[in-house]
XYZ file of C-alpha atoms in Angstrom:
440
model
C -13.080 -41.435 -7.888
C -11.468 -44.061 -10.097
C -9.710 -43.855 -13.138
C -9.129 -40.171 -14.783
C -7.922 -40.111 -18.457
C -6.456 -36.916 -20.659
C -9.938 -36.049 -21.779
C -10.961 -35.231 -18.626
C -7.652 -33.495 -17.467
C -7.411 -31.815 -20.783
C -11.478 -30.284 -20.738
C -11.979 -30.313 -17.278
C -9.478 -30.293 -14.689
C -7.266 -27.635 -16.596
C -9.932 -25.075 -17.666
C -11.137 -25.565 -13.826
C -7.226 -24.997 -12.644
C -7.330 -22.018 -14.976
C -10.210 -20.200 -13.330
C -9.457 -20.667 -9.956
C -6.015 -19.505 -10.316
C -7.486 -16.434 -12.421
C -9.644 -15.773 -9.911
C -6.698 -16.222 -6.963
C -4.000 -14.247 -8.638
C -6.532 -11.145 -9.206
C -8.396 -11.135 -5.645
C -5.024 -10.588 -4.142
C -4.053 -7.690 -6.384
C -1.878 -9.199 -8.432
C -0.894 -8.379 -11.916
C -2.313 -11.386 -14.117
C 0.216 -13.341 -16.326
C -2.151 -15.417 -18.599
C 0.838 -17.459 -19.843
C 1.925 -18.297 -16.163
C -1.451 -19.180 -15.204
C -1.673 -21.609 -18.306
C 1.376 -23.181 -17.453
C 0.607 -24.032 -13.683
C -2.715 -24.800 -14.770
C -0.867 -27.764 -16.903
C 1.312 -28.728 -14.048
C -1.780 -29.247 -11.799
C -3.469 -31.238 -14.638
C -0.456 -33.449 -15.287
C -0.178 -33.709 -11.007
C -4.045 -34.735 -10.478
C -3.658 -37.058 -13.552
C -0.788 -38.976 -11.911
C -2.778 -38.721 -8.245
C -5.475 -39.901 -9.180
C -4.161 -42.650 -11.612
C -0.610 -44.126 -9.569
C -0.751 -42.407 -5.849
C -1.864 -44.616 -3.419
C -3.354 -41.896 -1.324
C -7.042 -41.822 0.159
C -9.208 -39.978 -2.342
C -10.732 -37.925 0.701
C -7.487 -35.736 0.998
C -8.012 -34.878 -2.706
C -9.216 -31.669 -2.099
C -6.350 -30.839 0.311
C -3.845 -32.069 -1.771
C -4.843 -30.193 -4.780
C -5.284 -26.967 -2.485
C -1.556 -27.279 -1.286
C -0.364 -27.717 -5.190
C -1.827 -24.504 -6.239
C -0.569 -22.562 -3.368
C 2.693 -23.622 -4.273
C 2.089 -22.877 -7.775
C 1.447 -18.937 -7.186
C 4.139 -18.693 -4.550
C 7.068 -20.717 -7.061
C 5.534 -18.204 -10.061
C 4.308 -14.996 -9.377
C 7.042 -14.795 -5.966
C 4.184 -13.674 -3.703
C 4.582 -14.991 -0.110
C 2.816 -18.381 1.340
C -0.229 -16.527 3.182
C -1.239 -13.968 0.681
C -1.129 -17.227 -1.835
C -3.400 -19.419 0.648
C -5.644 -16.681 0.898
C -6.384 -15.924 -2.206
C -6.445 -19.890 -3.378
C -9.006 -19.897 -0.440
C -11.277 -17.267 -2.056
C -11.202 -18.823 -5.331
C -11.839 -22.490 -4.163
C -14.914 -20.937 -2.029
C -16.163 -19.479 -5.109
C -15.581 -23.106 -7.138
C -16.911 -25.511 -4.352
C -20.018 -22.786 -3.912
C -20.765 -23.203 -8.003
C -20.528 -26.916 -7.747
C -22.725 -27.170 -4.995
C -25.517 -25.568 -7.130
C -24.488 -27.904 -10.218
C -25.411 -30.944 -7.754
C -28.863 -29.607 -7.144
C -29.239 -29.422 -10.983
C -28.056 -32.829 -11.052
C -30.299 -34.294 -8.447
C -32.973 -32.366 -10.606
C -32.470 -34.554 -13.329
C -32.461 -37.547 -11.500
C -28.743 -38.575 -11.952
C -26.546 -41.134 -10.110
C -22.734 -40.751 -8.942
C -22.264 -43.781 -10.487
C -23.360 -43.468 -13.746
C -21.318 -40.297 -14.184
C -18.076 -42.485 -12.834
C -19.142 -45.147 -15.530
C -19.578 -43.001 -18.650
C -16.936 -39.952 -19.480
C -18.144 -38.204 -21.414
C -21.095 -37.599 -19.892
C -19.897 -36.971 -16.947
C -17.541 -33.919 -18.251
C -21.070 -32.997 -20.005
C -22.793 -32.660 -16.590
C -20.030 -31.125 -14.846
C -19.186 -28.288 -17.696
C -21.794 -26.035 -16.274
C -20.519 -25.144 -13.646
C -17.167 -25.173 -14.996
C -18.650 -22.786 -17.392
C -20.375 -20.775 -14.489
C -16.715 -20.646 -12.568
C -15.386 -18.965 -15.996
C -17.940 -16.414 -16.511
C -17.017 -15.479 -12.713
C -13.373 -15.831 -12.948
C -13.399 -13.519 -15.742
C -15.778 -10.827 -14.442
C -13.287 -10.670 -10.794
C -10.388 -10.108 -13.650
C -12.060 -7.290 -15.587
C -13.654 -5.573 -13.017
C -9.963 -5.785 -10.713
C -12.067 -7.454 -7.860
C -9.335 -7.686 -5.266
C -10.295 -8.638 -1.750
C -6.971 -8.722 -0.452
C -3.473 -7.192 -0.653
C -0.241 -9.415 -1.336
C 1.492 -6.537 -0.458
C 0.707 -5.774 3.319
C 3.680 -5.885 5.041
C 4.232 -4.661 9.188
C 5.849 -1.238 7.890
C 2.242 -0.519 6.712
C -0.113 -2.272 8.710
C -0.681 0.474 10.868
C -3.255 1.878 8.721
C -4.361 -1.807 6.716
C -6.352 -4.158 8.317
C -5.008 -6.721 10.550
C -3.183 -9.446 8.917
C -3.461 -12.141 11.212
C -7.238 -12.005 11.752
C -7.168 -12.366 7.939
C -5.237 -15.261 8.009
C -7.047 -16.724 10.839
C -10.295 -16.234 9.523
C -9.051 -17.574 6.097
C -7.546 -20.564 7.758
C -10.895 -21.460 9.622
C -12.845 -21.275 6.244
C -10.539 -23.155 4.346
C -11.035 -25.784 6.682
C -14.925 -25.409 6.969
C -15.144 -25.231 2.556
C -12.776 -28.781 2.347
C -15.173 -30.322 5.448
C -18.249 -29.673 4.098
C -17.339 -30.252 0.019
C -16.135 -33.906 1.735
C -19.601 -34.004 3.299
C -20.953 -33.386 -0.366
C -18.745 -36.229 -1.812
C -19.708 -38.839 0.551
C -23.380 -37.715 -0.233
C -23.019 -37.736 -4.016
C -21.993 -41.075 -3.827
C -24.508 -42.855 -2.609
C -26.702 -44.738 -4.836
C -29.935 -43.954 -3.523
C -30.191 -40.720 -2.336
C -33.002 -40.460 0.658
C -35.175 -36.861 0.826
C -33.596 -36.464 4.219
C -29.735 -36.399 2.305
C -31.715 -34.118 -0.329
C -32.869 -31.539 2.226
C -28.982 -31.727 3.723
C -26.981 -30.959 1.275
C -29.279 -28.089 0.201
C -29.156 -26.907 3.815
C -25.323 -27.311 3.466
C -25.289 -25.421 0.175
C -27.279 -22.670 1.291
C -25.314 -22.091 4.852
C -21.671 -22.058 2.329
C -23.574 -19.693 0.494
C -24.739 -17.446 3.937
C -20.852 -17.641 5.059
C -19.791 -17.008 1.490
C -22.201 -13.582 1.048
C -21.122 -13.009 4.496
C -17.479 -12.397 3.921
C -17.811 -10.681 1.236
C -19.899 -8.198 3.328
C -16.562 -7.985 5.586
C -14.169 -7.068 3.082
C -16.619 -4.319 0.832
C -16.536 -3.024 4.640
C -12.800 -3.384 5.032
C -12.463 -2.155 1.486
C -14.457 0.993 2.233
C -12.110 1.706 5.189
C -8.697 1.079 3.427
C -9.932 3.312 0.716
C -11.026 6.377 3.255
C -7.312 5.493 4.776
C -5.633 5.896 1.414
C -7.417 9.301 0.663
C -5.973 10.964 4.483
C -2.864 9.839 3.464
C -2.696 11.246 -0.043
C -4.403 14.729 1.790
C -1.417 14.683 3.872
C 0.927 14.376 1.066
C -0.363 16.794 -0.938
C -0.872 19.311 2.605
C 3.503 18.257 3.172
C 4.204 19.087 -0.688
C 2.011 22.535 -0.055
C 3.980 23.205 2.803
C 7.180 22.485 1.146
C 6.323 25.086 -1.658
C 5.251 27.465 0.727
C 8.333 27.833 2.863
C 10.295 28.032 -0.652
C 7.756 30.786 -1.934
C 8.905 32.656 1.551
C 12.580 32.134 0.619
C 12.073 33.517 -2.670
C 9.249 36.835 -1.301
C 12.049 37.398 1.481
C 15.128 37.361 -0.557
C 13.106 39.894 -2.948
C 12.579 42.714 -0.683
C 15.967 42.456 1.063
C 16.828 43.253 -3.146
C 14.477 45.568 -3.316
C 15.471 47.280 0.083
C 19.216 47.579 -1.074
C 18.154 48.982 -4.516
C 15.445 51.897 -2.268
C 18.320 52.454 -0.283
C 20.622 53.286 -3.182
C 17.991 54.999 -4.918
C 17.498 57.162 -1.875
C 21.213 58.419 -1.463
C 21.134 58.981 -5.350
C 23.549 56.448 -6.283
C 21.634 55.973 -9.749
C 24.728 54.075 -11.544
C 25.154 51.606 -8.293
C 21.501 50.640 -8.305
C 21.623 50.274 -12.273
C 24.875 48.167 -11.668
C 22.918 46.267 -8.840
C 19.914 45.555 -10.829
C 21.873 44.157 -13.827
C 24.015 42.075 -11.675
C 20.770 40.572 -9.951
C 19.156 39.877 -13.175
C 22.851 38.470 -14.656
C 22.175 36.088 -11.270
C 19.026 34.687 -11.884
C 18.956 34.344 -15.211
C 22.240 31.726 -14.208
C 20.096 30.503 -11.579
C 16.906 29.549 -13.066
C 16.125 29.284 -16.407
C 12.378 30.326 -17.553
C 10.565 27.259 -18.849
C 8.123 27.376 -20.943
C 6.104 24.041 -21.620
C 2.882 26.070 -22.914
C 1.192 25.408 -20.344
C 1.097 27.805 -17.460
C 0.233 25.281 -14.550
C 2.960 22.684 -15.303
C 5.341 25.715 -15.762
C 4.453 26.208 -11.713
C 5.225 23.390 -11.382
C 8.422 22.860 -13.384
C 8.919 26.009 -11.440
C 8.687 24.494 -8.116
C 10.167 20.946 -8.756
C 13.760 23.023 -9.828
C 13.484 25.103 -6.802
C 13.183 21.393 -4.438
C 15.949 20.230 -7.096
C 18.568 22.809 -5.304
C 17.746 21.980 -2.008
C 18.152 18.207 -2.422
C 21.345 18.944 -4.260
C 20.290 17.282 -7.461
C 20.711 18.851 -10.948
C 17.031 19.155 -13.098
C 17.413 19.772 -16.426
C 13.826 20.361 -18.468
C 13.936 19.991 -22.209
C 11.042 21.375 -24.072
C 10.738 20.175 -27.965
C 6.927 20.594 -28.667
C 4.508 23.170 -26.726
C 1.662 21.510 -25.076
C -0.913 23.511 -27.050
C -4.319 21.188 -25.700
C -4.378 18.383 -22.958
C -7.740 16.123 -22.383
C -6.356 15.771 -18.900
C -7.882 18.523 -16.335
C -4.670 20.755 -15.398
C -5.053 19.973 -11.755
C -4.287 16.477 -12.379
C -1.391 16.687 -15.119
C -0.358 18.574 -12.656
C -0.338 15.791 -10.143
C 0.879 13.554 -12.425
C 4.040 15.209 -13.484
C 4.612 16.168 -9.802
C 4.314 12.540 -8.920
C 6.753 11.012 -10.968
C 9.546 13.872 -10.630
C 8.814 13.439 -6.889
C 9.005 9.538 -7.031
C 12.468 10.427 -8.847
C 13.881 13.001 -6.337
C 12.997 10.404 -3.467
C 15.075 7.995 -5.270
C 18.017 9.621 -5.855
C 17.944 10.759 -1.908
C 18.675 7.715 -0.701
C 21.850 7.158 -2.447
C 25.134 8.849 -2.057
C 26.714 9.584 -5.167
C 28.018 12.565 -7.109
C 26.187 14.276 -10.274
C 22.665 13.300 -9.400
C 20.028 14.602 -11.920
C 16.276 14.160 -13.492
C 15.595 15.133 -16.975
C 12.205 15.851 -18.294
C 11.705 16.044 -21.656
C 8.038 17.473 -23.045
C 7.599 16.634 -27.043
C 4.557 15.266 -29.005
C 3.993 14.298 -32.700
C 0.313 14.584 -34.369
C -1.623 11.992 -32.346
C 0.009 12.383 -28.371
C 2.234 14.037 -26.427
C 5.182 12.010 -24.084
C 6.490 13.323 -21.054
C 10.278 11.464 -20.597
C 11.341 11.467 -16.942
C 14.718 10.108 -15.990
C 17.118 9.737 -13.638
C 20.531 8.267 -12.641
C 19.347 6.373 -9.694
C 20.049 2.535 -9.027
C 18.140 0.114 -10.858
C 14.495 -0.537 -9.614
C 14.777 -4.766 -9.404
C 10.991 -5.442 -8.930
C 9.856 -3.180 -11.733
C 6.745 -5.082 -13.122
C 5.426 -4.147 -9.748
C 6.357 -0.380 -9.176
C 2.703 0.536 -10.468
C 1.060 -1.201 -7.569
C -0.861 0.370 -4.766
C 0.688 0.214 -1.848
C 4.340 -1.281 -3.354
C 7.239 0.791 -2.734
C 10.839 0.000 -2.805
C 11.664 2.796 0.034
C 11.368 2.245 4.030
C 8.920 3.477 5.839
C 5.170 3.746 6.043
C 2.630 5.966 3.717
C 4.349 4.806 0.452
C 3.650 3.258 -2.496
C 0.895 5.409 -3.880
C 2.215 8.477 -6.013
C 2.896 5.665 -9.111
C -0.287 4.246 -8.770
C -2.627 7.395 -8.743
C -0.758 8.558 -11.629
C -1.088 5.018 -13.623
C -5.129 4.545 -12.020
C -5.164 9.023 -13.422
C -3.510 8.780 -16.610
C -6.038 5.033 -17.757
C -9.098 7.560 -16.807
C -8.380 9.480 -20.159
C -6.761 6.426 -22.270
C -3.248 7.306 -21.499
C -0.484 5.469 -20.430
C 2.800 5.080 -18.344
C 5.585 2.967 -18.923
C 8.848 2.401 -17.221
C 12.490 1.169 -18.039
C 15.588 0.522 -16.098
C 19.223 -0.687 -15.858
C 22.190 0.085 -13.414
C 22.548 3.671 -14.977
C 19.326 5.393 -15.792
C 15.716 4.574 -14.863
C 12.847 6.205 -17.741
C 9.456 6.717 -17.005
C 7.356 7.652 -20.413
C 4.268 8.823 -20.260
C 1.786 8.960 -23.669
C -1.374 10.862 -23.504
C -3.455 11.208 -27.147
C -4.103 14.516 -28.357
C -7.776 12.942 -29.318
């Protein structure tokens, strides 16, 4: 390929390094780090500037080469392992070598030669911007629209219900291999002075079968997408049937210990033991006003649940303080699912503190607003959560076992459906989640 100089690495091989790692960081379901995808896209420019200008290495291994950097890039920046980062480099390098196939046709059209293009810079980065252009417009679209065709995230506690990863792999392995053969193939042919009708009709056959296999795995994963979705909707129906469960046993406990109360004070009642039964009746109100404490947020479904959550609170032996400052007068949110939502998250703390064994566990909640939103504080003293830039992730969960990793993304995926928003913070002593929703 000769000779490459900054102008080229600087408008061409960096915007291009930019896209395709866009387009691989998001198709894996990854959160995107603009900054960190600028700065590999650098370190790629600066490495195919020093390839291509002081390597003695074949140029026909270019494409492997560069594949293997940008693999390494993901996996050194973002921490995601080597197969989830080959896969998703995969997709995005399909996508790149598929726009650059059609750019060729374009050039053909206009009756360009390889070696002209080689000869004169400029217009060579003129010719080629295009489809860099194209590969932007589609690297951006994948971002916004949170195209993700794969999960970094599957792991063998949860591939019982995910696709299987090895066929993935396989199948992604095989491609890659296929997309580097055949954009050789087009190489070869581009560089040929004189290019026959016979190399014409080729590479267009080529071009059209990448673009067969290309629509044709997409069609696989919308299928495989359907499926994991209808998998992730039984599970969250079981979840919700366990939690129903769980509040129906305590509603027993509660119905049962009334009428044994209400038994003892007919009984009394009966013999004419007026001054006992007043004596009993004020004791067992003293009781329960010492064992739960009436909240009132304004709200009458999240006092349910409030309700509910202090009841579980006993049973798991963890103290749940609620703190109302400002009545919730008017939510945009449907009641159903603020009542999810605050659920969620005071389950998500309650599983937390389970799994540690310490003294003078405890979630707060805290309800106040000012004249634009209201914030719901949750927190708790569990142990600091160390991969928290991830905890709003489907399918990412920091405790064992299958079936988790999907209360704190329903809630984040619920709460962005009416412009509201969850944040979290954490240290060694007390993990926060806030969440804002505007009054407007």
């Amino acid at each position: 390929m000769g000779h490459v100089t900054w102008l080229t690495i600087i408008f061409g091989s960096i915007p291009e390094a930019f896209f395709i790692l866009l387009i691989a960081v998001t198709s894996i379901g990854y959160k995107v780090d603009f900054k960190k995808i600028f700065v590999m896209s650098v370190i790629e420019g600066i490495f195919f500037y020093l390839y291509m200008n002081y390597l003695a290495l074949p140029v026909d291994i270019h494409s492997w080469i560069v594949t293997i950097i940008l693999i390494l890039l993901i996996h050194f920046f973002f921490k995601i392992d080597l197969k989830s980062c080959f896969i998703g480099i995969t997709f995005a390098t399909m996508i790149s070598f598929l726009i650059q196939y059609l750019n060729l046709i374009y050039i053909y059209i206009l009756n360009l030669k390889y070696i002209n293009l080689l000869e004169n810079e400029i217009l060579r980065i003129l010719f080629f911007y295009p489809s860099l252009i194209l590969l932007g417009i589609v690297a951006f679209i994948i971002y916004k629209k949170n195209i993700v065709f794969y999960k970094f995230y599957m792991n063998k506690e949860n591939m019982d219900y995910i696709v299987d990863n090895k066929a993935i792999s396989t199948m992604f392995l095989i491609l890659n291999f296929i997309m580097i053969v055949v954009f050789d193939m087009y190489v070869k042919i581009f560089e040929n002075d004189i290019f026959s009708l016979k190399e014409k009709i080729n590479l267009i056959i080529v071009a059209c079968l990448f673009l067969l296999l290309f629509l044709v795995l997409m069609m696989i994963f919308r299928f495989v997408d359907k499926n994991i979705k209808k998998q992730y909707e039984t599970i969250l129906i079981e979840k919700s049937l366990e939690d129903m469960k769980k509040n129906i046993n305590i509603l027993k406990k509660q119905r049962h210990d009334y009428l044994r109360h209400m038994q003892i004070i007919s009984s009394l009642l009966d013999d004419d033991k007026f001054d006992s039964a007043k004596d009993y009746i004020d004791n067992l109100t003293d009781y329960i006003n010492s064992e739960a404490k009436y909240i009132d947020t304004g709200n009458t479904f999240l006092n349910a649940v409030i309700s509910l959550k202090e009841e579980q609170s006993k049973h798991r032996q963890i103290e749940f303080k609620t703190n109302v400052k400002s009545k919730i007068i008017e939510l945009k949110i449907p009641n159903f699912e603020i009542c999810n939502i605050v659920s969620n998250v005071i389950d998500n703390a309650f599983d937390a503190l389970d799994e540690i064994e310490q003294n003078n566990k405890y979630v707060e909640l805290t309800i106040y607003g000012d004249e634009l939103c209201y914030i719901f504080k949750l927190k708790n003293n569990g142990e600091k959560i160390e991969f928290i830039d991830r905890v709003f992730e489907e399918g990412f969960s920091t405790k064992k076992g299958k079936d988790r990793g999907f209360g704190l993304y329903i809630v984040r995926q619920t709460l962005e459906k009416y412009k509201s928003s969850i944040f979290v913070e954490s240290d060694e002593k007390i993990t926060e989640f806030s969440i804002v929703i505007p009054k407007y």
